PDB file of C-alpha atoms and ligand atoms in Angstrom:
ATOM      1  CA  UNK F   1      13.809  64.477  76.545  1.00 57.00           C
ATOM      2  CA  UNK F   2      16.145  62.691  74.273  1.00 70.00           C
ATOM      3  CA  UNK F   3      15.019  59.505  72.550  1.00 85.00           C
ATOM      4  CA  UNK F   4      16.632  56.176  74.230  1.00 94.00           C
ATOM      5  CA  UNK F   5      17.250  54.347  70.829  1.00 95.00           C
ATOM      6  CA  UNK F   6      17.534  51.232  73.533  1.00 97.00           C
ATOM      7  CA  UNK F   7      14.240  51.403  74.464  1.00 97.00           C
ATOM      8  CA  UNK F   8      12.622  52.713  71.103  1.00 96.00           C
ATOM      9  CA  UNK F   9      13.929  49.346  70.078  1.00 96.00           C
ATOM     10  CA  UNK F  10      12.605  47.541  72.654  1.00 97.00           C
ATOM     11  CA  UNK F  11       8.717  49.129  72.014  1.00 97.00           C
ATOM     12  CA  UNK F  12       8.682  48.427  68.409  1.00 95.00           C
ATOM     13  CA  UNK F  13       9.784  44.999  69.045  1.00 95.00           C
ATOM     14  CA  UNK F  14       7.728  43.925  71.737  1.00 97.00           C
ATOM     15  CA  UNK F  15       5.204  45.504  69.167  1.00 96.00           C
ATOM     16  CA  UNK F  16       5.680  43.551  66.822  1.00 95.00           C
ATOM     17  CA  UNK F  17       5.708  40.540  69.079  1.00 95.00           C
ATOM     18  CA  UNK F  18       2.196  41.717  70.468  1.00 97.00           C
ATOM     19  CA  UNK F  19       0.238  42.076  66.653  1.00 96.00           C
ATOM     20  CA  UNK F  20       2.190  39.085  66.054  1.00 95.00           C
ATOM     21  CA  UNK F  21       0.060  37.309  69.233  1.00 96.00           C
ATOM     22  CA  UNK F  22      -3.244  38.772  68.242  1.00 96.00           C
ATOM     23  CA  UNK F  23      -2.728  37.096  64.600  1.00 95.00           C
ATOM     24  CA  UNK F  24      -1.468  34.116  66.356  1.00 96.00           C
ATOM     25  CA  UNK F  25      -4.533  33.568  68.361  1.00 97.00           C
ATOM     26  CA  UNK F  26      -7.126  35.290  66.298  1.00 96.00           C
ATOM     27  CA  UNK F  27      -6.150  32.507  63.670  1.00 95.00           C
ATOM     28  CA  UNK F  28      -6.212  29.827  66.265  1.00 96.00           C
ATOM     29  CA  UNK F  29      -9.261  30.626  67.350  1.00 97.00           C
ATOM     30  CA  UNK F  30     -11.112  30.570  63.899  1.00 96.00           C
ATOM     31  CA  UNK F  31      -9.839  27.600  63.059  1.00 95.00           C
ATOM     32  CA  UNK F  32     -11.131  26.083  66.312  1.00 96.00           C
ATOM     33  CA  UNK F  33     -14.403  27.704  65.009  1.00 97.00           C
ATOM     34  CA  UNK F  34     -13.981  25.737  61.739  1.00 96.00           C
ATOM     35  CA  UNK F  35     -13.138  22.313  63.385  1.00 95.00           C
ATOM     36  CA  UNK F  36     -16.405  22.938  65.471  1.00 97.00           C
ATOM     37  CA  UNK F  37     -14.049  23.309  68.670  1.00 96.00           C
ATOM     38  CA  UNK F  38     -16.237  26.241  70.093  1.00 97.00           C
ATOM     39  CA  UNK F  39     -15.260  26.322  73.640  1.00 97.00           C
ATOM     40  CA  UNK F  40     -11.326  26.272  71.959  1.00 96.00           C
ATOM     41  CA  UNK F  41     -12.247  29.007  69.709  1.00 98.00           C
ATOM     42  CA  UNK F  42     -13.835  31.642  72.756  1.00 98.00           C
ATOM     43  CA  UNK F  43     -10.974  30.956  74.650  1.00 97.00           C
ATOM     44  CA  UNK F  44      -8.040  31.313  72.153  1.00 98.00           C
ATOM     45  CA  UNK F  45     -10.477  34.743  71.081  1.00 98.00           C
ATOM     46  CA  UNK F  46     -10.071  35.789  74.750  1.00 98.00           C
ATOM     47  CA  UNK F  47      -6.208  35.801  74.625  1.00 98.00           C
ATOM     48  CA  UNK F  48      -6.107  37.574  71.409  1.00 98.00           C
ATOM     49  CA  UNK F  49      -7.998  40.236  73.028  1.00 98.00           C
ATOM     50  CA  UNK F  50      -5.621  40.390  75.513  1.00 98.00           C
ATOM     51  CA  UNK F  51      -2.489  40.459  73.493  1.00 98.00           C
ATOM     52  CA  UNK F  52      -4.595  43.476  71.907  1.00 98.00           C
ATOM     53  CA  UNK F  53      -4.983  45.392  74.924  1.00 98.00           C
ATOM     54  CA  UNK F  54      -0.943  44.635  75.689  1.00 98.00           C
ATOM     55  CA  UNK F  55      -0.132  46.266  71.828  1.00 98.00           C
ATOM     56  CA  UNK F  56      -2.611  49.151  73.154  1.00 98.00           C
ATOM     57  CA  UNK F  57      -0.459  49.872  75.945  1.00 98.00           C
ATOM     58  CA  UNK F  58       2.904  49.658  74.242  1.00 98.00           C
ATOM     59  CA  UNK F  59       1.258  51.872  71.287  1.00 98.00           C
ATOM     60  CA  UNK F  60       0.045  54.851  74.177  1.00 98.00           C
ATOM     61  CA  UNK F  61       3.583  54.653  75.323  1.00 97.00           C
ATOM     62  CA  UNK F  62       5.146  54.977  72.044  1.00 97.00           C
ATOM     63  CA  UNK F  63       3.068  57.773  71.205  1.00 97.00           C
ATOM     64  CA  UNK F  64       3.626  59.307  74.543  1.00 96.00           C
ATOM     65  CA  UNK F  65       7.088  59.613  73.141  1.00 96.00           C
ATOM     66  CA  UNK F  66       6.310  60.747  69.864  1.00 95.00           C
ATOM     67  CA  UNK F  67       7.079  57.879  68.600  1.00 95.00           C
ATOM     68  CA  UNK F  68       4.843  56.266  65.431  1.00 93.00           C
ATOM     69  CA  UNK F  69       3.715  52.353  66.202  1.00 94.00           C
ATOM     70  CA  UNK F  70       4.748  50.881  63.274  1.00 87.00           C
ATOM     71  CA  UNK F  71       4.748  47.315  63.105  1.00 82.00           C
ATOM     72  CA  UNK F  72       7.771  46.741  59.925  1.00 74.00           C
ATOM     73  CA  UNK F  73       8.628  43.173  60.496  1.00 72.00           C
ATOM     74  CA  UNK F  74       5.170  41.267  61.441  1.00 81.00           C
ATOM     75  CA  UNK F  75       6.919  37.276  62.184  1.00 78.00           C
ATOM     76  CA  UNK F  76       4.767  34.742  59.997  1.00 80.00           C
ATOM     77  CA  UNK F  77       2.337  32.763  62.210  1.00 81.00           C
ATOM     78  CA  UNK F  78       3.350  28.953  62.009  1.00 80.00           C
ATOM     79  CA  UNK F  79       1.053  26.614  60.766  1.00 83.00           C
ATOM     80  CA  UNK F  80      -0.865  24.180  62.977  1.00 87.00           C
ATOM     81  CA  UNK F  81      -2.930  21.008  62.078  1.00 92.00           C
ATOM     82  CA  UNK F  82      -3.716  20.283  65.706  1.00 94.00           C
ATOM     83  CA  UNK F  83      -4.980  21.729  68.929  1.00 95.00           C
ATOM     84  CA  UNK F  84      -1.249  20.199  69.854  1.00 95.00           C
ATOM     85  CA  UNK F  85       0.401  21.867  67.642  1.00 96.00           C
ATOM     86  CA  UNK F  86      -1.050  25.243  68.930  1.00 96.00           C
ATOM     87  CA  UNK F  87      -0.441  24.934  72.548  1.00 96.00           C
ATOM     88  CA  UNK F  88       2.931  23.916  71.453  1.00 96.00           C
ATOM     89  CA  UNK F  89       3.289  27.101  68.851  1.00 96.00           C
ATOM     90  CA  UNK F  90       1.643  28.913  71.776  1.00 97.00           C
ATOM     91  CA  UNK F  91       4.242  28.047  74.210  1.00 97.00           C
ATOM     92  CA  UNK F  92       6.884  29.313  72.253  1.00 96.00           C
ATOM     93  CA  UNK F  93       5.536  32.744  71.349  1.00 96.00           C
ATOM     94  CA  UNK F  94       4.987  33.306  75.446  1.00 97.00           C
ATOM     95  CA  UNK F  95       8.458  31.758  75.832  1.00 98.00           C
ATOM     96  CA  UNK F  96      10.159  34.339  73.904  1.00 97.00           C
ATOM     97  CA  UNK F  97       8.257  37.500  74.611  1.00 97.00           C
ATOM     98  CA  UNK F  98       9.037  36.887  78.548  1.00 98.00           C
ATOM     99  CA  UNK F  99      12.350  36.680  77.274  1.00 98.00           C
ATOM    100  CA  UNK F 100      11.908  40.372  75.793  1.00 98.00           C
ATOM    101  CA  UNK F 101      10.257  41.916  78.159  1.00 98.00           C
ATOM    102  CA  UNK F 102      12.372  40.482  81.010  1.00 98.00           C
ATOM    103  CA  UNK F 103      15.481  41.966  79.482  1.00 98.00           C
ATOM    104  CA  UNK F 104      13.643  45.502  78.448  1.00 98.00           C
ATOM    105  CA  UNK F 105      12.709  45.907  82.235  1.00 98.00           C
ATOM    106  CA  UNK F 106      15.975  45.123  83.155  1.00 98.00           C
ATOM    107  CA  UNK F 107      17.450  47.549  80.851  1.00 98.00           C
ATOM    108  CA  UNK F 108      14.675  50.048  81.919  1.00 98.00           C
ATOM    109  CA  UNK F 109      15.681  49.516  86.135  1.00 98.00           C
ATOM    110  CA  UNK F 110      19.297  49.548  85.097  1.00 98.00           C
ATOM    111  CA  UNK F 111      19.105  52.985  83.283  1.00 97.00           C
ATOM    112  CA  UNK F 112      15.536  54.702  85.753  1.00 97.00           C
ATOM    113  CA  UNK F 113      13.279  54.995  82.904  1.00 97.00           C
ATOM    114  CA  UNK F 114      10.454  54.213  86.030  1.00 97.00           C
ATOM    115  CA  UNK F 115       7.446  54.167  83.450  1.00 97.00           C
ATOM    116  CA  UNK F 116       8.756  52.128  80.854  1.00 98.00           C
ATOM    117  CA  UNK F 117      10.032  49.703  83.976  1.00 98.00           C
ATOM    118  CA  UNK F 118       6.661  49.695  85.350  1.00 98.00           C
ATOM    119  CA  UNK F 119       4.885  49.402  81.576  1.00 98.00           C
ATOM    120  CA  UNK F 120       7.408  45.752  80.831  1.00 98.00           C
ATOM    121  CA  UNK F 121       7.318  44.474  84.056  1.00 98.00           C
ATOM    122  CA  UNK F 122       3.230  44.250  83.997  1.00 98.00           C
ATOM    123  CA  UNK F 123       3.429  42.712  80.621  1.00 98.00           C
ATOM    124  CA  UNK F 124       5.970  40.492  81.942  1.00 98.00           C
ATOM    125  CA  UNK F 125       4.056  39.313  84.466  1.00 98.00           C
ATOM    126  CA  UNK F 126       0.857  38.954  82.178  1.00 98.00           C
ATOM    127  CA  UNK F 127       2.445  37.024  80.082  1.00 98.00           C
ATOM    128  CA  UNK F 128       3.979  34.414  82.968  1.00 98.00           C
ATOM    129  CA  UNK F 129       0.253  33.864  83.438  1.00 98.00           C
ATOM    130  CA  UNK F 130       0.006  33.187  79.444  1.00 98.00           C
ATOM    131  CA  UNK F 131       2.551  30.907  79.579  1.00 98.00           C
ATOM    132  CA  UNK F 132       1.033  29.782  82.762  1.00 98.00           C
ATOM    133  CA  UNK F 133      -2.350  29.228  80.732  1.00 98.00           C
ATOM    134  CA  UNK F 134      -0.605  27.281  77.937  1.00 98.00           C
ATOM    135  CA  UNK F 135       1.145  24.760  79.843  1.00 98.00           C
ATOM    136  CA  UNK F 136      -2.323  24.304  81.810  1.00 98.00           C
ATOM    137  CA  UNK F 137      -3.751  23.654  78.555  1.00 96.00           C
ATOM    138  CA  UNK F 138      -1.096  21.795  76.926  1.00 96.00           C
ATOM    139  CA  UNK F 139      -0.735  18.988  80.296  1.00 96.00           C
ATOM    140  CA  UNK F 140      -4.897  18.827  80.146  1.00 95.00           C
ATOM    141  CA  UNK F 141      -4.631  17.568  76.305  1.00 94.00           C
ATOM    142  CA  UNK F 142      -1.726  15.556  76.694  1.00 93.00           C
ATOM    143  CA  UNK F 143      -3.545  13.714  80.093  1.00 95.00           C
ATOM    144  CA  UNK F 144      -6.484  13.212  78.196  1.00 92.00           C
ATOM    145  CA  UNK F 145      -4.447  11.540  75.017  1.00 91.00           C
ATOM    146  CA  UNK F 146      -2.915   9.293  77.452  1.00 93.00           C
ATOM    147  CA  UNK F 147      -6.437   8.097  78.558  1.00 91.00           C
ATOM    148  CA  UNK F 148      -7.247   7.148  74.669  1.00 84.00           C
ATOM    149  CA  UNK F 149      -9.281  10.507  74.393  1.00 65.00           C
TER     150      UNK F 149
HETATM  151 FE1  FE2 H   1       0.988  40.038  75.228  1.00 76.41          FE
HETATM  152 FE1  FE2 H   2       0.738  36.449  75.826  1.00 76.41          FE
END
């Protein structure tokens, strides 16, 4: 089968976008650990596992195709100095991978690559719950600011 360079660049990139998450979170959730935030910190450890488990299934399709999972351009994680600040940093990074993998399943139906259809649109829809998630989270702190707490 030839290689779709479309869709090779569409892996690596939701790839990136995936290890990118993990650190995200991962970071998130230790320094929930260090503001002595614990139930923050299990939860924001959960997602990260998750976002793992999505970069394992782009990495067994990638290899599936021969292709190596190299993640080259690793976006820096933005800094946060409040549980605001996250959900808000959060928000975007679930923003713009539905964005990605919204226009690689597109590109997958348009062309009948089924399995790589099938692999973005479950992602896609995982990560509508994410963003889901985040907004839940974000409208809980803001209602509780707004009550002095
Ligand atoms: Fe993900
Ligand atoms: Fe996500």
């Amino acid at each position: 089968m030839l290689m779709d360079p479309k869709l090779t660049g569409y892996l690596r990139r939701a790839l990136n976008h995936e290890m990118a998450a993990v650190q995200q979170y991962l970071t998130q959730s230790t320094l929930c650990e260090l503001w002595g935030m614990e139930e923050m910190a299990d939860k924001f450890m959960r997602e990260s596992r998750e976002e793992l488990e999505h970069a394992r299934r782009l990495i067994r399709h990638m290899l599936a195709l021969g292709l190596l999972p190299n993640c080259t351009q690793l976006p820096a994680i933005s800094a946060t100095h409040s549980l605001k600040e996250m959900w808000l940093a959060d928000w975007q990074l679930e923003a713009d991978i539905i964005h990605l993998y919204a226009e690689a399943s597109r590109y997958c139906a348009r062309v009948g690559d089924e399995t790589a259809y099938r692999l973005f649109d479950e992602l896609l829809q995982e990560e509508r719950q994410h963003l889901e998630w985040v907004e839940a989270g974000l409208a809980a702190l803001e209602e509780k600011e707004s009550r002095g707490g």
